[in-house]
Tab-separated table of C-alpha atoms and ligand atoms in Angstrom:
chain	number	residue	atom	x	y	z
W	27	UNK	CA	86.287	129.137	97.581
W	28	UNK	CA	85.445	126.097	100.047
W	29	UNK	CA	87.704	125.251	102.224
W	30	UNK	CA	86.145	122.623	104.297
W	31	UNK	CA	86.671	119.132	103.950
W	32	UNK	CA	83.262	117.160	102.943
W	33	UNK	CA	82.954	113.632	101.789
W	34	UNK	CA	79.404	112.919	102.488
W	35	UNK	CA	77.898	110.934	99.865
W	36	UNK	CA	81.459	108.901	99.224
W	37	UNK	CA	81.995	105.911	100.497
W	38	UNK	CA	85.664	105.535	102.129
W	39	UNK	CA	87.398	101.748	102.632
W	40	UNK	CA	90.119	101.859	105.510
W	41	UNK	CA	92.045	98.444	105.705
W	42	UNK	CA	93.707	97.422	109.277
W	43	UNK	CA	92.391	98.161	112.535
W	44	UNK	CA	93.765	96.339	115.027
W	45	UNK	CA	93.089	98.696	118.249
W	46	UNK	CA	92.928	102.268	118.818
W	47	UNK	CA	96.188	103.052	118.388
W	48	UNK	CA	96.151	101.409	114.796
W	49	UNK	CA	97.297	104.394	112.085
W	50	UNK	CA	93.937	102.798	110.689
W	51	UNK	CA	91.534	103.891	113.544
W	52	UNK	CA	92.951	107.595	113.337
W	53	UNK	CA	92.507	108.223	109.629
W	54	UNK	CA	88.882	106.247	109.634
W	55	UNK	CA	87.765	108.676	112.536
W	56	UNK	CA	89.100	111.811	110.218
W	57	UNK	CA	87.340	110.393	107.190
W	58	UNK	CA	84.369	109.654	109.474
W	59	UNK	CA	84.552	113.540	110.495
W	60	UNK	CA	84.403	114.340	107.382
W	61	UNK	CA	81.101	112.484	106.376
W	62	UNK	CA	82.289	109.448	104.458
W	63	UNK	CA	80.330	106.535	104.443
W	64	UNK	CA	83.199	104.354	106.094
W	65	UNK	CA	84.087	100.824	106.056
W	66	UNK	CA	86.710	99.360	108.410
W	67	UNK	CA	88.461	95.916	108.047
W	68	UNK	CA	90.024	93.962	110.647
W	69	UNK	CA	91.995	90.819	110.246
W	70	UNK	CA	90.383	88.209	111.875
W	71	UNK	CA	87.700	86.771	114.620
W	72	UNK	CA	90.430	87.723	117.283
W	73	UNK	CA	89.861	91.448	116.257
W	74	UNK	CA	86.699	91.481	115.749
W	75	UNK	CA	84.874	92.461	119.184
W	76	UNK	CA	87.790	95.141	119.743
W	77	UNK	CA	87.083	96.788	115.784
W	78	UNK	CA	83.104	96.511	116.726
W	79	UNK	CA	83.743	98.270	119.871
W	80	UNK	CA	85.405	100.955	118.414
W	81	UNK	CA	82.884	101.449	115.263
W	82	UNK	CA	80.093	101.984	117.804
W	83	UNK	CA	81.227	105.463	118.245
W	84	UNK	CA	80.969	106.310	114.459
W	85	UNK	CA	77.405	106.797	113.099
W	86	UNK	CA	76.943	104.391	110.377
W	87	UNK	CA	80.337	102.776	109.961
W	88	UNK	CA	80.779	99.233	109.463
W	89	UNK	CA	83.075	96.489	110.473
W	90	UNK	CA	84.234	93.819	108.112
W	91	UNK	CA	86.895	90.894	108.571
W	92	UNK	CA	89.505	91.021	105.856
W	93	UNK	CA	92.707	88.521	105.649
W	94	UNK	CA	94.357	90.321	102.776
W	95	UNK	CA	95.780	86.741	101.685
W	96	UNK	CA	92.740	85.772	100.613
W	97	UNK	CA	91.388	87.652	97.556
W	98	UNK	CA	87.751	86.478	98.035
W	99	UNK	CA	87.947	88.285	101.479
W	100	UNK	CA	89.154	91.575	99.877
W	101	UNK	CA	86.923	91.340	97.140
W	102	UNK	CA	84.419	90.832	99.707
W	103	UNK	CA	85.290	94.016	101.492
W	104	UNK	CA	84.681	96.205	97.966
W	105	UNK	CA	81.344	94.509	97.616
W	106	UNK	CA	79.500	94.721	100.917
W	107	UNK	CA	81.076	98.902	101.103
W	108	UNK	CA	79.862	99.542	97.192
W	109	UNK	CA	76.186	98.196	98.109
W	110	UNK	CA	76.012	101.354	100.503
W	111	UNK	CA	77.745	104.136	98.450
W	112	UNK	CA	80.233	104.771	95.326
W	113	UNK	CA	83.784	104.358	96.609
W	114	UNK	CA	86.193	107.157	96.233
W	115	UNK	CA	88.777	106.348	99.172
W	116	UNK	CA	90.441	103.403	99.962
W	117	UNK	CA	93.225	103.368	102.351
W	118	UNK	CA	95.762	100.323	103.239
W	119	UNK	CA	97.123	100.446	106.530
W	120	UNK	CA	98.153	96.401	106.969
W	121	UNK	CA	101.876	95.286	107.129
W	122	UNK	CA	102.973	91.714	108.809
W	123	UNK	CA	106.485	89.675	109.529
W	124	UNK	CA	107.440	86.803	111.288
W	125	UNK	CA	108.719	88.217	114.897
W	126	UNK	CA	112.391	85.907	113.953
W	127	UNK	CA	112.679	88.626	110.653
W	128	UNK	CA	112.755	91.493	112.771
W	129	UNK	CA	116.022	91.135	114.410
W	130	UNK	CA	118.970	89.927	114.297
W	131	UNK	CA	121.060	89.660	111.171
W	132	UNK	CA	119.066	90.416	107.399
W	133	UNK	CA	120.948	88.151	105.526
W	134	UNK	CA	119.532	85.383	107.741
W	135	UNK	CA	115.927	85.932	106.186
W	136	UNK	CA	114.316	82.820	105.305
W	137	UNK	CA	112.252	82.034	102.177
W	138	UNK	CA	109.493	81.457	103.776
W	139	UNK	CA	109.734	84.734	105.778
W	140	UNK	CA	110.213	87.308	103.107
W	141	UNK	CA	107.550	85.621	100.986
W	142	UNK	CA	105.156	85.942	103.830
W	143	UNK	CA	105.719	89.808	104.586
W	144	UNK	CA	105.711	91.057	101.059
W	145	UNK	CA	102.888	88.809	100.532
W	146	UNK	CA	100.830	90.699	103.014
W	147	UNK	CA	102.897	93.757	103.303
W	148	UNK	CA	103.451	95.032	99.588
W	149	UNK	CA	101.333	92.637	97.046
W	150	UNK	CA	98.188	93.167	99.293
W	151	UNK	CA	98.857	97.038	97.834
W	152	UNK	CA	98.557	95.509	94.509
W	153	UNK	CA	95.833	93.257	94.967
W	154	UNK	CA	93.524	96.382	97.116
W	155	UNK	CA	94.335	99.171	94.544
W	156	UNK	CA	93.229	96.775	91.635
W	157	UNK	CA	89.545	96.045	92.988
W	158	UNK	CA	89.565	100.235	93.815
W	159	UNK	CA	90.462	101.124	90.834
W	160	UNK	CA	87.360	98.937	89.232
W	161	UNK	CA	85.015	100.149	91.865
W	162	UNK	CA	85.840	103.655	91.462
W	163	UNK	CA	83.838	104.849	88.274
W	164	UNK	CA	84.664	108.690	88.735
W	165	UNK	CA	88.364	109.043	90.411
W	166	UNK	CA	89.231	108.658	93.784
W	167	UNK	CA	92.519	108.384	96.143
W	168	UNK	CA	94.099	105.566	97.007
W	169	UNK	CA	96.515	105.266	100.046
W	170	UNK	CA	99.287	103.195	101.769
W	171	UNK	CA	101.153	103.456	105.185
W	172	UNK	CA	105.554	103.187	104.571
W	173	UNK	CA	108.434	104.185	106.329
W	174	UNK	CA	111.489	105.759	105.628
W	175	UNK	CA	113.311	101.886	106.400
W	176	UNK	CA	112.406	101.897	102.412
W	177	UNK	CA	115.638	104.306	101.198
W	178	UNK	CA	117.742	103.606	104.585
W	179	UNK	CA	118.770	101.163	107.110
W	180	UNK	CA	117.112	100.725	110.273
W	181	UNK	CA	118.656	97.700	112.326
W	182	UNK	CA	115.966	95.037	113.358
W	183	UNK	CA	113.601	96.564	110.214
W	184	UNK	CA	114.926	93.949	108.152
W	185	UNK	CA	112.845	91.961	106.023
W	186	UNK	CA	109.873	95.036	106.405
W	187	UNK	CA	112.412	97.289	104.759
W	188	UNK	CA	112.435	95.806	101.638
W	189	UNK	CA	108.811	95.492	101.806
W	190	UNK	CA	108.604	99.250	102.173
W	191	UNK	CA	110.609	99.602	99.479
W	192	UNK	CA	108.269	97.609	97.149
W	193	UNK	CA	105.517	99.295	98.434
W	194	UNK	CA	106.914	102.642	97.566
W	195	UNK	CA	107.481	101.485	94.037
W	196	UNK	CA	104.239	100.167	93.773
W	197	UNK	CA	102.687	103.433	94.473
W	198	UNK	CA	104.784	105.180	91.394
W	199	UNK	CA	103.352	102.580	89.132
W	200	UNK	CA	99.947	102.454	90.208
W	201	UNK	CA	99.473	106.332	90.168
W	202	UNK	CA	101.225	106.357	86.726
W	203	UNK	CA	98.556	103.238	85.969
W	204	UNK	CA	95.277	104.834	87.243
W	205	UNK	CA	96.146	108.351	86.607
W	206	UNK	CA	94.037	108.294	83.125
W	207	UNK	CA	91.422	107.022	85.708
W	208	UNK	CA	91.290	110.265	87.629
W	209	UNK	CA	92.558	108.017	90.768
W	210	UNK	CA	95.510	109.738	93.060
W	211	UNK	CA	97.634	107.007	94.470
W	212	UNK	CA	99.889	108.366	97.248
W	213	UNK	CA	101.788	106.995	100.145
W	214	UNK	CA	102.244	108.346	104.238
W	215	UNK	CA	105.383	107.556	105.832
W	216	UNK	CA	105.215	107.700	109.115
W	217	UNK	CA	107.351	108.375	111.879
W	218	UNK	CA	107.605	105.826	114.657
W	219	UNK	CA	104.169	105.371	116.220
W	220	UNK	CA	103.323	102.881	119.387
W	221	UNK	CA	101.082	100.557	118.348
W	222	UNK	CA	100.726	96.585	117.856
W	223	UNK	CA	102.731	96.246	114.940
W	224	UNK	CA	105.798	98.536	116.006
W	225	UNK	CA	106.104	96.164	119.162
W	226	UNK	CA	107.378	93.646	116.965
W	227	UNK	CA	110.022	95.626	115.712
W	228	UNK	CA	113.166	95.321	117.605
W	229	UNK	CA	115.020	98.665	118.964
W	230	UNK	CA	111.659	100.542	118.428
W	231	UNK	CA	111.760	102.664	121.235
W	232	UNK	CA	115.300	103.531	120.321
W	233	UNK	CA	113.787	104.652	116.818
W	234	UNK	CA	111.042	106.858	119.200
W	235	UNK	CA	114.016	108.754	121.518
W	236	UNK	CA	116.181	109.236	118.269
W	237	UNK	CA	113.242	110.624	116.054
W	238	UNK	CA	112.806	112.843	119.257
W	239	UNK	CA	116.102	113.836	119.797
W	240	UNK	CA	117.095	114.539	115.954
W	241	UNK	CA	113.802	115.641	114.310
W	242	UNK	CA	113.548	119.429	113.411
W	243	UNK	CA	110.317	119.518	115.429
W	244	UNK	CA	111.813	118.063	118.129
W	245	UNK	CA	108.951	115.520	118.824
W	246	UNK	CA	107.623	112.368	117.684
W	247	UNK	CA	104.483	112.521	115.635
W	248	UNK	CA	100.954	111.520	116.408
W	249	UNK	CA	98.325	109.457	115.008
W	250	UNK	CA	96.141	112.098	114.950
W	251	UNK	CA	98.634	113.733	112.470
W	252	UNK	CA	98.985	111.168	110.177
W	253	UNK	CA	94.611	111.102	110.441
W	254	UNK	CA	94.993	114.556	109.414
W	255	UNK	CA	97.241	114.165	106.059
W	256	UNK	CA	95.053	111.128	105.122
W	257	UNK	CA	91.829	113.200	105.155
W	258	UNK	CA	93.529	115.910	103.320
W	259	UNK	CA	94.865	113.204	100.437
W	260	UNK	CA	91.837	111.948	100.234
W	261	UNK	CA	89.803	115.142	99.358
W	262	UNK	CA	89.535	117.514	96.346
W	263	UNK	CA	92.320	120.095	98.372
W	264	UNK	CA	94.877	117.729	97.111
W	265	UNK	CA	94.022	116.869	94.063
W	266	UNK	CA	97.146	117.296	92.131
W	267	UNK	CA	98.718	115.054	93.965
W	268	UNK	CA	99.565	111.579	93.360
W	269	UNK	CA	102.848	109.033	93.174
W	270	UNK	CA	104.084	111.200	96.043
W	271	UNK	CA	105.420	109.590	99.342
W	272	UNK	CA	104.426	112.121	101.780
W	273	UNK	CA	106.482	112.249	105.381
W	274	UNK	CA	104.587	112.615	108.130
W	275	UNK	CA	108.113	112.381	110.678
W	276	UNK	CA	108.361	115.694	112.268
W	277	UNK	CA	110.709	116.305	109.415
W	278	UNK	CA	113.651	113.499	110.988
W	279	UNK	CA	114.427	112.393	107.440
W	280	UNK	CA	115.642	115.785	105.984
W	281	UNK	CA	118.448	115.280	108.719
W	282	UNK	CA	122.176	114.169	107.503
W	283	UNK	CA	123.200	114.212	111.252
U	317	NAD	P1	98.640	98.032	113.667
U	317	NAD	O1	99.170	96.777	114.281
U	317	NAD	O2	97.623	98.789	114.408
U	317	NAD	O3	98.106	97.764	112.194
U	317	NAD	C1	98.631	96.742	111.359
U	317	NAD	C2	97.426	96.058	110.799
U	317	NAD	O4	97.798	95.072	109.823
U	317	NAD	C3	96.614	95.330	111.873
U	317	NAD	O5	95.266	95.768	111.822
U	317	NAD	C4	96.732	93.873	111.477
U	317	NAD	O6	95.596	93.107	111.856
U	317	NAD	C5	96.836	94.044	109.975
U	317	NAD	N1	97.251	92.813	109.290
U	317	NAD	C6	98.381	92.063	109.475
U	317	NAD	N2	98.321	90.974	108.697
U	317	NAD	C7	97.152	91.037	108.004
U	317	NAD	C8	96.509	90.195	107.049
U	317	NAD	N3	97.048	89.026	106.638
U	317	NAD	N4	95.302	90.582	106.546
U	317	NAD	C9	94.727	91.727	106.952
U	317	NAD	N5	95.278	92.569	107.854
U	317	NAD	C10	96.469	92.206	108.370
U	317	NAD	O7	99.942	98.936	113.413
U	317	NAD	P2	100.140	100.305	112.590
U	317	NAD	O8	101.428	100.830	113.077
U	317	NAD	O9	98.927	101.123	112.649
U	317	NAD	O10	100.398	99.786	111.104
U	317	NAD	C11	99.648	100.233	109.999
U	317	NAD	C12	100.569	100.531	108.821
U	317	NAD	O11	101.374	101.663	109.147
U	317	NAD	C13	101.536	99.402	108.478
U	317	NAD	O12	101.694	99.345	107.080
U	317	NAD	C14	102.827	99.884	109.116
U	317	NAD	O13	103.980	99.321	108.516
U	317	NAD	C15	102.709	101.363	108.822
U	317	NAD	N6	103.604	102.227	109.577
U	317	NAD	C16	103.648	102.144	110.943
U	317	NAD	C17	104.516	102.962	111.634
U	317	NAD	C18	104.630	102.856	113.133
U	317	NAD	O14	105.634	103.291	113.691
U	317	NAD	N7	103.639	102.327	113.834
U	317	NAD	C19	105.336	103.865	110.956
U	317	NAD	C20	105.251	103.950	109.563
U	317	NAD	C21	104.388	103.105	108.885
């Protein structure tokens, strides 16, 4: 019975790396491990040098600039990665609000605001898992990055909370969607992690010394962790598994108190 994870020959699509700390960069460099042909996406020019940087210590991974607001730039992504290899993971790790709509008071969202993070935050899920689902002709798994601010309140969250919560729902529908298809759609969520988009989240390192203090580990997580469950989603060992929102927290959201 193998029990090693191999992808070679599979091409692998990981969406939003922004620096090494990025949940992105951990699970590319476990799918990378694991002999997938990878692709990485970063958002824009800015990010580009940093994303390249990193790539040059993966053997034969690429680099491509993806804003996913644009659907020609997505769609771009799918086409450059299929001319290499047949897709079979694709994994979205992108999320965005205005710094004003995380703090202060929710009901003072604006319009504008909440359109703009569940634009890029929870219909970029929709719009990503679409042009996987065409691309992959024999199954595959398809993944997105939440947290637990979806099913409870975390002050300062805000307007990324009810993003989450779309997201979550949009994994239920898409796995119920693609599962004919033979393609897993599943969800990480993540316990607090430092990197560039937590920083815009106000109280986070309250969130870090309370996720510490409470969870049954007794630790915050690591990226490497959530690397870890994204390699093991993505191969045959969890194939029964899809529509599932998988915590990766230490355990912290088991606790009542
Ligand atoms: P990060 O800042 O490294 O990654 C966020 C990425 O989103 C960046 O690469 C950024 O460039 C990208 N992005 C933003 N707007 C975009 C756009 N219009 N087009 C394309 N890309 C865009 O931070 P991260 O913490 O690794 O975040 C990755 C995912 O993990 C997010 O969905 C985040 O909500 C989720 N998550 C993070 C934590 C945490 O504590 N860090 C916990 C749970 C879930």
């Amino acid at each position: 019975m193998p029990v090693s994870i191999d992808l070679s020959g599979q091409g692998a699509i990981v969406f939003g790396v922004a620096s090494a700390r990025s949940i992105a960069w951990s699970i590319a460099s476990f799918l990378h491990a694991a002999d997938a042909k990878l692709t990485v996406t970063y958002q824009n020019e800015r990010l580009k040098k940093p994303t390249l940087d990193l790539i040059r210590n993966l053997d034969g991974a690429a680099a491509v600039e993806c804003d996913v607001t644009d659907h020609a730039s997505i769609r771009h992504v799918f086409e450059t990665a299929a001319s290499e290899s047949t897709i079979t993971t694709v994994v979205h790790s992108v999320a965005f609000a205005n710094r004003e709509d995380l703090d202060g008071e929710f009901s003072q969202t604006s319009l504008d605001g909440f359109r703009l993070a569940l634009d890029i935050s929870a219909y970029s899920f929709i719009a990503v898992s679409k042009l996987a689902s065409d691309y992959m002709e024999d199954g595959g798994s398809i993944l997105t990055l939440t947290f637990q601010a979806a099913e409870k309140v975390y002050p300062g969250y805000n307007v990324m909370g009810v993003a989450k919560a779309a997201l979550e729902n949009e994994v239920l529908q898409l796995a119920a969607e693609f599962g004919p298809k033979k393609i897993r759609v599943n969800a990480i969520s993540a316990g607090p992690l430092n990197t560039l988009a937590a920083r815009g989240i106000s109280g986070f390192s309250d969130m870090r010394r309370i996720h510490e203090e409470r969870s049954p580990l007794g630790r915050n997580i690591t990226q490497e962790e959530v690397g870890g469950t994204a390699l093991f989603l993505a191969s045959t060992l969890a194939s029964g598994i899809t529509g599932e929102i998988i915590y990766v927290d230490a355990g912290y959201h088991i606790m009542g108190v």
